Amino acid sequence: MRKSLLKKVLWALPVVGLFLALPSAQAQDEVGDFIRANQSDANKLIKAYADPVGKALGHSLNGGWFNSGKAMGLGRFDIRIFGTATFAPDEAKTFDLATLGLSDQVVVSGKSTTAPTFFGRDEDGPELTIYAKTRTPAGVEIKQEVASFNSPPGSGIDILPFPIAQLSVGLIKDTEIAVRFVPNTKFDDFEAGLWGVGLKHGIKQWIPVLSKVPGFDITVFGGYTNLKSAYRGIEVTPEAADNPSAAQSAPGYYDGQGIELTTKAWTASLVASKTLSVITGYAGMKYSNVQTDLTAVGRYPVPSIRSTPPYQRYVEDITEPIDVSMKDSQFGLNAGLRLKLAFFSIYGEYTFAKYSTAMAGIGFGWN
């Protein structure tokens, strides 16, 4: 089974430099195949395939902000290293090509129009045939096939892992601030950078009845994370049959192509916890809002047909042909446990939601 470049790109973007396994570099360039469709169809196809992973990535970023319902005291701190894993629901594993509103320049072949998303089965989807078309001055339509390929296979798994490091510091009035930061890092054709900030505040102090309950705490939390990542290894060049110009055939003419992902994720939680000796149990309600924007940057060749005799194909250059936004929001219930031994702690958490998330980590510090 061949491996998909589009699948490789989507795996690599969120985990660049973090040493997670990537699929094989031997790949057919589905990004280029999709771009050979008209711009509207290309955006619909790529969004349908990538939409679940864009959402899962954002919900992963919204995990792991806290490990108790109590804010640390003034000057206390800890450094946490943890991983989150978001699980895709069944409905996010396939999409129906027939419902995308594709133009008649894209023809779907086969008995089924159901194709895998990134989280779908590791097998090719239906065959797609791409046509370029024009009309003569007399109004006669001329259509020619310019590409034929299967929609890309899925990853074969329904989970997206993501590692994060975080520093949390206690402030006054039962308030705690948390900071995440990864400087822009390059690894081969990939690069990424991340920053985030969160604030936790204890509300038990403002509720007289609860303030007298020992070992029980309740806080509100809000956090925001921004991830920017990119893949610069795309090389989409014209086909000889499309009759590119001398300039379009020259080396370096299509340099600068790439895929950029920007993920913005914010979350709000109400969490309560109870501490018994070295063990803290916590649970609460969580809201998660995410937006992932995927853009193909650079100049790309798209085959077209001249509207005058002899109606030859030619190459039309399009800049940034792909620009899709993947948005999602959800409410969930989360629960977790923390074991604290002196300056070391270990903890785990699970959030029950449409895109459920598991988290586990360790912490070091004076907290």
Coordinates of C-alpha atoms in Angstrom, one line a residue:
M1 CA 0.0 0.0 0.0
R2 CA 1.5 3.3 -1.0
K3 CA 1.8 6.1 1.6
S4 CA 0.2 9.5 1.1
L5 CA 2.2 12.7 1.1
L6 CA -0.8 14.6 2.3
K7 CA -1.0 12.1 5.2
K8 CA 2.7 12.6 5.9
V9 CA 2.2 16.4 5.9
L10 CA -0.7 16.3 8.3
W11 CA 1.2 14.0 10.7
A12 CA 4.4 16.0 10.5
L13 CA 3.0 19.5 10.9
P14 CA 1.9 19.2 14.6
V15 CA 4.8 17.1 15.7
V16 CA 7.8 18.6 13.8
G17 CA 11.1 18.2 15.8
L18 CA 9.4 16.0 18.4
F19 CA 10.6 12.7 17.1
L20 CA 7.3 11.0 16.4
A21 CA 7.3 8.5 13.6
L22 CA 6.4 9.7 10.1
P23 CA 5.1 7.6 7.2
S24 CA 7.4 6.8 4.3
A25 CA 8.8 9.6 2.2
Q26 CA 7.9 7.6 -1.0
A27 CA 4.6 9.2 -1.9
Q28 CA 2.5 10.3 -4.7
D29 CA 1.8 14.1 -4.5
E30 CA -1.9 14.2 -3.8
V31 CA -1.5 17.9 -2.9
G32 CA -0.5 18.4 -6.5
D33 CA -3.2 16.2 -7.8
F34 CA -5.9 18.1 -5.9
I35 CA -4.5 21.5 -7.0
R36 CA -4.9 20.3 -10.6
A37 CA -8.6 20.6 -10.0
N38 CA -10.1 24.1 -10.0
Q39 CA -9.5 26.1 -6.9
S40 CA -13.0 25.6 -5.4
D41 CA -12.9 21.9 -5.8
A42 CA -9.4 21.6 -4.5
N43 CA -10.3 23.4 -1.3
K44 CA -13.4 21.2 -0.8
L45 CA -11.4 18.0 -1.2
I46 CA -8.6 18.9 1.1
K47 CA -10.9 20.3 3.8
A48 CA -13.0 17.1 3.8
Y49 CA -9.9 15.0 4.2
A50 CA -8.0 17.2 6.8
D51 CA -10.9 18.6 8.8
P52 CA -10.9 16.0 11.6
V53 CA -7.2 16.2 12.2
G54 CA -7.4 20.0 12.3
K55 CA -10.0 19.8 15.0
A56 CA -8.3 17.0 16.9
L57 CA -5.0 19.0 17.0
G58 CA -6.8 22.0 18.6
H59 CA -8.5 19.9 21.2
S60 CA -5.2 18.2 22.1
L61 CA -3.6 21.7 22.6
N62 CA -6.5 22.5 25.0
G63 CA -5.5 19.6 27.3
G64 CA -3.1 19.3 30.2
W65 CA -3.3 22.8 31.6
F66 CA -3.9 21.8 35.2
N67 CA -3.7 18.7 37.5
S68 CA -5.7 19.9 40.5
G69 CA -8.5 22.3 41.5
K70 CA -6.1 24.3 43.6
A71 CA -3.9 27.2 42.5
M72 CA -0.3 27.1 43.8
G73 CA 0.8 29.5 46.5
L74 CA 2.7 32.7 45.8
G75 CA 6.2 32.0 44.4
R76 CA 5.6 28.3 44.1
F77 CA 6.2 26.7 40.7
D78 CA 6.4 23.5 38.7
I79 CA 7.6 22.4 35.3
R80 CA 5.3 19.8 33.6
I81 CA 6.0 17.5 30.6
F82 CA 3.0 15.7 29.4
G83 CA 1.4 14.2 26.3
T84 CA -2.2 14.5 25.1
A85 CA -4.0 12.2 22.7
T86 CA -7.3 13.1 21.1
F87 CA -9.6 10.3 19.8
A88 CA -11.6 10.9 16.6
P89 CA -15.3 9.9 16.7
D90 CA -16.5 7.4 14.1
E91 CA -18.2 10.0 12.0
A92 CA -14.9 11.8 11.5
K93 CA -13.3 8.8 9.8
T94 CA -15.0 9.0 6.4
F95 CA -16.6 11.6 4.2
D96 CA -19.0 11.5 1.2
L97 CA -17.6 12.9 -2.0
A98 CA -21.1 13.2 -3.4
T99 CA -22.1 15.8 -0.7
L100 CA -19.2 18.2 -1.2
G101 CA -20.8 20.1 -4.0
L102 CA -17.9 19.4 -6.5
S103 CA -18.2 20.9 -10.0
D104 CA -18.5 18.7 -13.1
Q105 CA -14.7 19.1 -13.6
V106 CA -14.3 16.3 -11.0
V107 CA -15.8 12.9 -11.7
V108 CA -16.0 10.2 -9.0
S109 CA -15.8 6.6 -10.3
G110 CA -16.8 3.4 -8.6
K111 CA -19.8 2.0 -6.7
S112 CA -19.2 4.0 -3.6
T113 CA -18.5 7.8 -3.1
T114 CA -17.3 7.3 0.5
A115 CA -13.7 8.2 1.1
P116 CA -11.4 8.0 4.2
T117 CA -10.4 11.1 6.1
F118 CA -7.0 11.3 7.8
F119 CA -8.4 9.2 10.6
G120 CA -9.9 6.6 8.2
R121 CA -8.7 3.2 7.1
D122 CA -5.3 2.9 5.4
E123 CA -6.7 2.2 2.0
D124 CA -7.3 4.3 -1.1
G125 CA -10.7 6.1 -1.6
P126 CA -12.7 6.3 -4.9
E127 CA -11.0 7.2 -8.1
L128 CA -11.2 10.9 -9.1
T129 CA -10.8 12.2 -12.6
I130 CA -10.0 15.9 -13.1
Y131 CA -11.0 17.7 -16.3
A132 CA -10.1 21.1 -17.6
K133 CA -12.7 22.8 -19.8
T134 CA -13.5 25.9 -21.8
R135 CA -16.1 27.2 -24.3
T136 CA -15.5 28.2 -27.8
P137 CA -16.8 31.6 -29.1
A138 CA -19.7 29.6 -30.5
G139 CA -20.6 28.3 -27.0
V140 CA -19.4 24.7 -27.5
E141 CA -17.9 23.2 -24.4
I142 CA -14.5 21.5 -24.7
K143 CA -13.3 19.3 -21.9
Q144 CA -10.0 17.3 -21.5
E145 CA -8.8 15.0 -18.8
V146 CA -5.8 16.3 -16.9
A147 CA -5.4 14.0 -14.0
S148 CA -6.8 10.7 -12.5
F149 CA -6.0 9.5 -9.0
N150 CA -7.6 7.9 -5.9
S151 CA -8.5 10.0 -3.0
P152 CA -5.8 9.5 -0.4
P153 CA -5.8 6.7 2.2
G154 CA -6.3 7.4 5.9
S155 CA -3.7 6.9 8.6
G156 CA -5.4 3.7 9.8
I157 CA -5.6 5.0 13.4
D158 CA -8.1 7.3 15.2
I159 CA -5.8 9.0 17.6
L160 CA -3.6 12.1 17.4
P161 CA -0.8 12.4 20.0
F162 CA 0.9 15.7 21.0
P163 CA 3.6 16.4 23.6
I164 CA 3.8 19.7 25.5
A165 CA 6.0 21.3 28.1
Q166 CA 4.6 23.9 30.5
L167 CA 5.8 26.2 33.4
S168 CA 3.2 27.1 36.1
V169 CA 3.8 29.8 38.8
G170 CA 1.7 30.8 41.8
L171 CA 0.6 34.4 42.2
I172 CA -1.3 36.3 44.9
K173 CA -5.0 35.7 45.8
D174 CA -5.0 32.0 45.0
T175 CA -4.1 32.7 41.4
E176 CA -1.8 30.7 39.1
I177 CA -0.3 31.5 35.7
A178 CA 0.9 28.9 33.2
V179 CA 3.1 29.5 30.2
R180 CA 3.9 27.2 27.2
F181 CA 6.6 28.2 24.7
V182 CA 8.5 26.4 21.9
P183 CA 10.7 28.6 19.7
N184 CA 10.4 28.2 16.0
T185 CA 12.2 24.9 15.3
K186 CA 13.2 23.5 11.9
F187 CA 13.7 19.8 11.1
D188 CA 14.3 18.7 7.5
D189 CA 11.4 20.2 5.5
F190 CA 9.3 20.9 8.6
E191 CA 9.2 23.8 11.1
A192 CA 7.0 24.7 14.0
G193 CA 6.7 27.0 17.0
L194 CA 4.2 27.2 19.8
W195 CA 3.2 29.6 22.6
G196 CA 0.4 29.6 25.1
V197 CA -0.8 31.2 28.4
G198 CA -3.3 30.2 31.0
L199 CA -4.7 31.6 34.2
K200 CA -6.3 29.6 37.1
H201 CA -8.1 31.3 40.0
G202 CA -9.5 29.8 43.2
I203 CA -13.1 30.7 43.9
K204 CA -13.5 28.7 47.1
Q205 CA -12.2 31.8 49.0
W206 CA -15.2 33.8 47.7
I207 CA -17.8 31.2 48.8
P208 CA -18.1 31.2 52.7
V209 CA -19.6 27.7 53.0
L210 CA -16.9 26.1 50.8
S211 CA -14.1 28.1 52.3
K212 CA -14.4 26.0 55.6
V213 CA -14.1 22.6 53.9
P214 CA -10.5 21.3 54.4
G215 CA -8.7 19.6 51.5
F216 CA -11.4 20.6 49.0
D217 CA -10.7 23.2 46.3
I218 CA -12.5 24.7 43.3
T219 CA -11.1 26.9 40.6
V220 CA -11.9 28.5 37.2
F221 CA -9.4 28.3 34.4
G222 CA -8.9 29.8 31.0
G223 CA -6.1 29.1 28.5
Y224 CA -5.0 29.9 25.0
T225 CA -2.5 28.1 22.7
N226 CA -1.2 29.1 19.3
L227 CA 0.7 26.7 17.1
K228 CA 2.3 27.6 13.8
S229 CA 3.8 24.8 11.6
A230 CA 4.8 24.4 8.0
Y231 CA 6.0 21.8 5.5
R232 CA 8.4 23.2 2.8
G233 CA 9.0 20.0 0.8
I234 CA 6.3 20.3 -1.8
E235 CA 7.3 20.3 -5.5
V236 CA 4.4 20.6 -7.8
T237 CA 5.5 21.3 -11.4
P238 CA 3.7 21.3 -14.7
E239 CA 3.1 18.2 -16.8
A240 CA 4.6 18.2 -20.2
A241 CA 1.1 17.5 -21.7
D242 CA 0.0 20.8 -20.3
N243 CA 2.3 22.8 -22.6
P244 CA 4.1 25.0 -20.0
S245 CA 6.0 28.0 -21.2
A246 CA 9.7 28.2 -21.2
A247 CA 9.7 30.3 -18.0
Q248 CA 7.3 27.8 -16.3
S249 CA 9.6 24.9 -17.2
A250 CA 12.7 26.7 -15.9
P251 CA 14.3 25.3 -12.7
G252 CA 13.3 27.2 -9.6
Y253 CA 10.2 28.8 -11.2
Y254 CA 7.9 27.1 -8.7
D255 CA 10.3 27.3 -5.7
G256 CA 8.7 28.4 -2.4
Q257 CA 5.8 26.0 -2.4
G258 CA 4.7 24.7 1.0
I259 CA 1.8 23.9 3.4
E260 CA 1.3 26.1 6.5
L261 CA -0.9 25.3 9.4
T262 CA -2.0 27.8 12.1
T263 CA -3.9 26.4 15.1
K264 CA -5.6 28.6 17.7
A265 CA -7.1 26.9 20.7
W266 CA -8.8 28.3 23.8
T267 CA -10.5 26.6 26.7
A268 CA -12.3 27.4 29.9
S269 CA -12.9 25.0 32.8
L270 CA -14.5 24.8 36.2
V271 CA -12.6 22.2 38.2
A272 CA -12.9 20.9 41.8
S273 CA -10.5 18.7 43.6
K274 CA -10.0 16.8 46.9
T275 CA -6.7 15.9 48.4
L276 CA -6.1 12.8 50.6
S277 CA -2.5 12.5 51.7
V278 CA -0.4 12.4 48.5
I279 CA -3.2 11.8 46.1
T280 CA -5.4 14.5 44.6
G281 CA -8.5 13.6 42.6
Y282 CA -10.1 16.3 40.4
A283 CA -13.1 16.6 38.1
G284 CA -14.9 19.3 36.3
M285 CA -16.6 20.8 33.2
K286 CA -14.6 22.0 30.2
Y287 CA -15.3 24.0 27.1
S288 CA -12.9 23.8 24.1
N289 CA -12.9 26.0 21.0
V290 CA -10.4 25.4 18.1
Q291 CA -9.6 26.8 14.7
T292 CA -7.0 25.4 12.3
D293 CA -6.2 27.2 9.1
L294 CA -4.4 25.3 6.3
T295 CA -2.8 27.3 3.4
A296 CA -0.8 26.2 0.4
V297 CA 1.7 29.0 0.0
G298 CA 3.7 29.7 -3.2
R299 CA 2.9 29.5 -6.9
Y300 CA 1.3 26.4 -8.4
P301 CA 0.6 25.3 -12.0
V302 CA -3.1 24.6 -12.9
P303 CA -3.9 23.2 -16.4
S304 CA -6.4 25.1 -18.5
I305 CA -7.7 25.0 -22.1
R306 CA -7.4 28.0 -24.4
S307 CA -10.8 29.3 -25.7
T308 CA -9.4 29.8 -29.3
P309 CA -8.3 27.2 -31.9
P310 CA -6.5 24.8 -31.7
Y311 CA -7.9 24.7 -28.1
Q312 CA -4.6 23.6 -26.6
R313 CA -3.9 23.1 -22.9
Y314 CA -1.8 25.6 -21.2
V315 CA -0.5 26.3 -17.6
E316 CA -2.2 28.9 -15.5
D317 CA -0.3 30.0 -12.4
I318 CA -2.2 30.3 -9.2
T319 CA -0.9 31.7 -5.9
E320 CA -2.0 30.2 -2.6
P321 CA -4.7 27.9 -4.2
I322 CA -5.6 26.2 -0.9
D323 CA -7.0 28.2 2.0
V324 CA -9.3 26.2 4.3
S325 CA -10.4 26.8 7.9
M326 CA -11.4 23.9 10.3
K327 CA -13.4 25.0 13.3
D328 CA -14.9 23.2 16.2
S329 CA -16.2 23.7 19.7
Q330 CA -17.4 21.2 22.4
F331 CA -18.3 20.8 26.0
G332 CA -16.9 17.9 28.0
L333 CA -16.5 16.4 31.4
N334 CA -13.0 15.7 32.7
A335 CA -11.6 13.8 35.6
G336 CA -8.0 13.0 36.8
L337 CA -5.7 11.9 39.5
R338 CA -2.3 13.2 40.7
L339 CA 0.2 11.5 42.9
K340 CA 2.6 13.9 44.5
L341 CA 5.9 12.8 46.2
A342 CA 8.0 15.7 47.5
F343 CA 9.2 17.7 44.4
F344 CA 7.9 15.1 41.9
S345 CA 4.4 14.4 40.7
I346 CA 2.8 12.1 38.2
Y347 CA -0.8 12.6 36.9
G348 CA -3.3 11.5 34.3
E349 CA -6.6 12.8 33.0
Y350 CA -9.4 12.0 30.6
T351 CA -12.0 14.3 29.0
F352 CA -15.3 12.8 27.8
A353 CA -16.4 14.7 24.8
K354 CA -17.1 14.4 21.0
Y355 CA -13.3 14.4 20.5
S356 CA -12.3 12.8 23.8
T357 CA -8.8 13.4 25.1
A358 CA -6.5 11.5 27.3
M359 CA -3.5 13.1 29.1
A360 CA -0.6 11.9 31.2
G361 CA 2.5 13.7 32.5
I362 CA 5.1 14.3 35.1
G363 CA 5.9 17.5 37.1
F364 CA 8.9 18.8 39.0
G365 CA 8.9 21.8 41.3
W366 CA 8.0 23.4 44.6
N367 CA 4.2 23.3 44.6

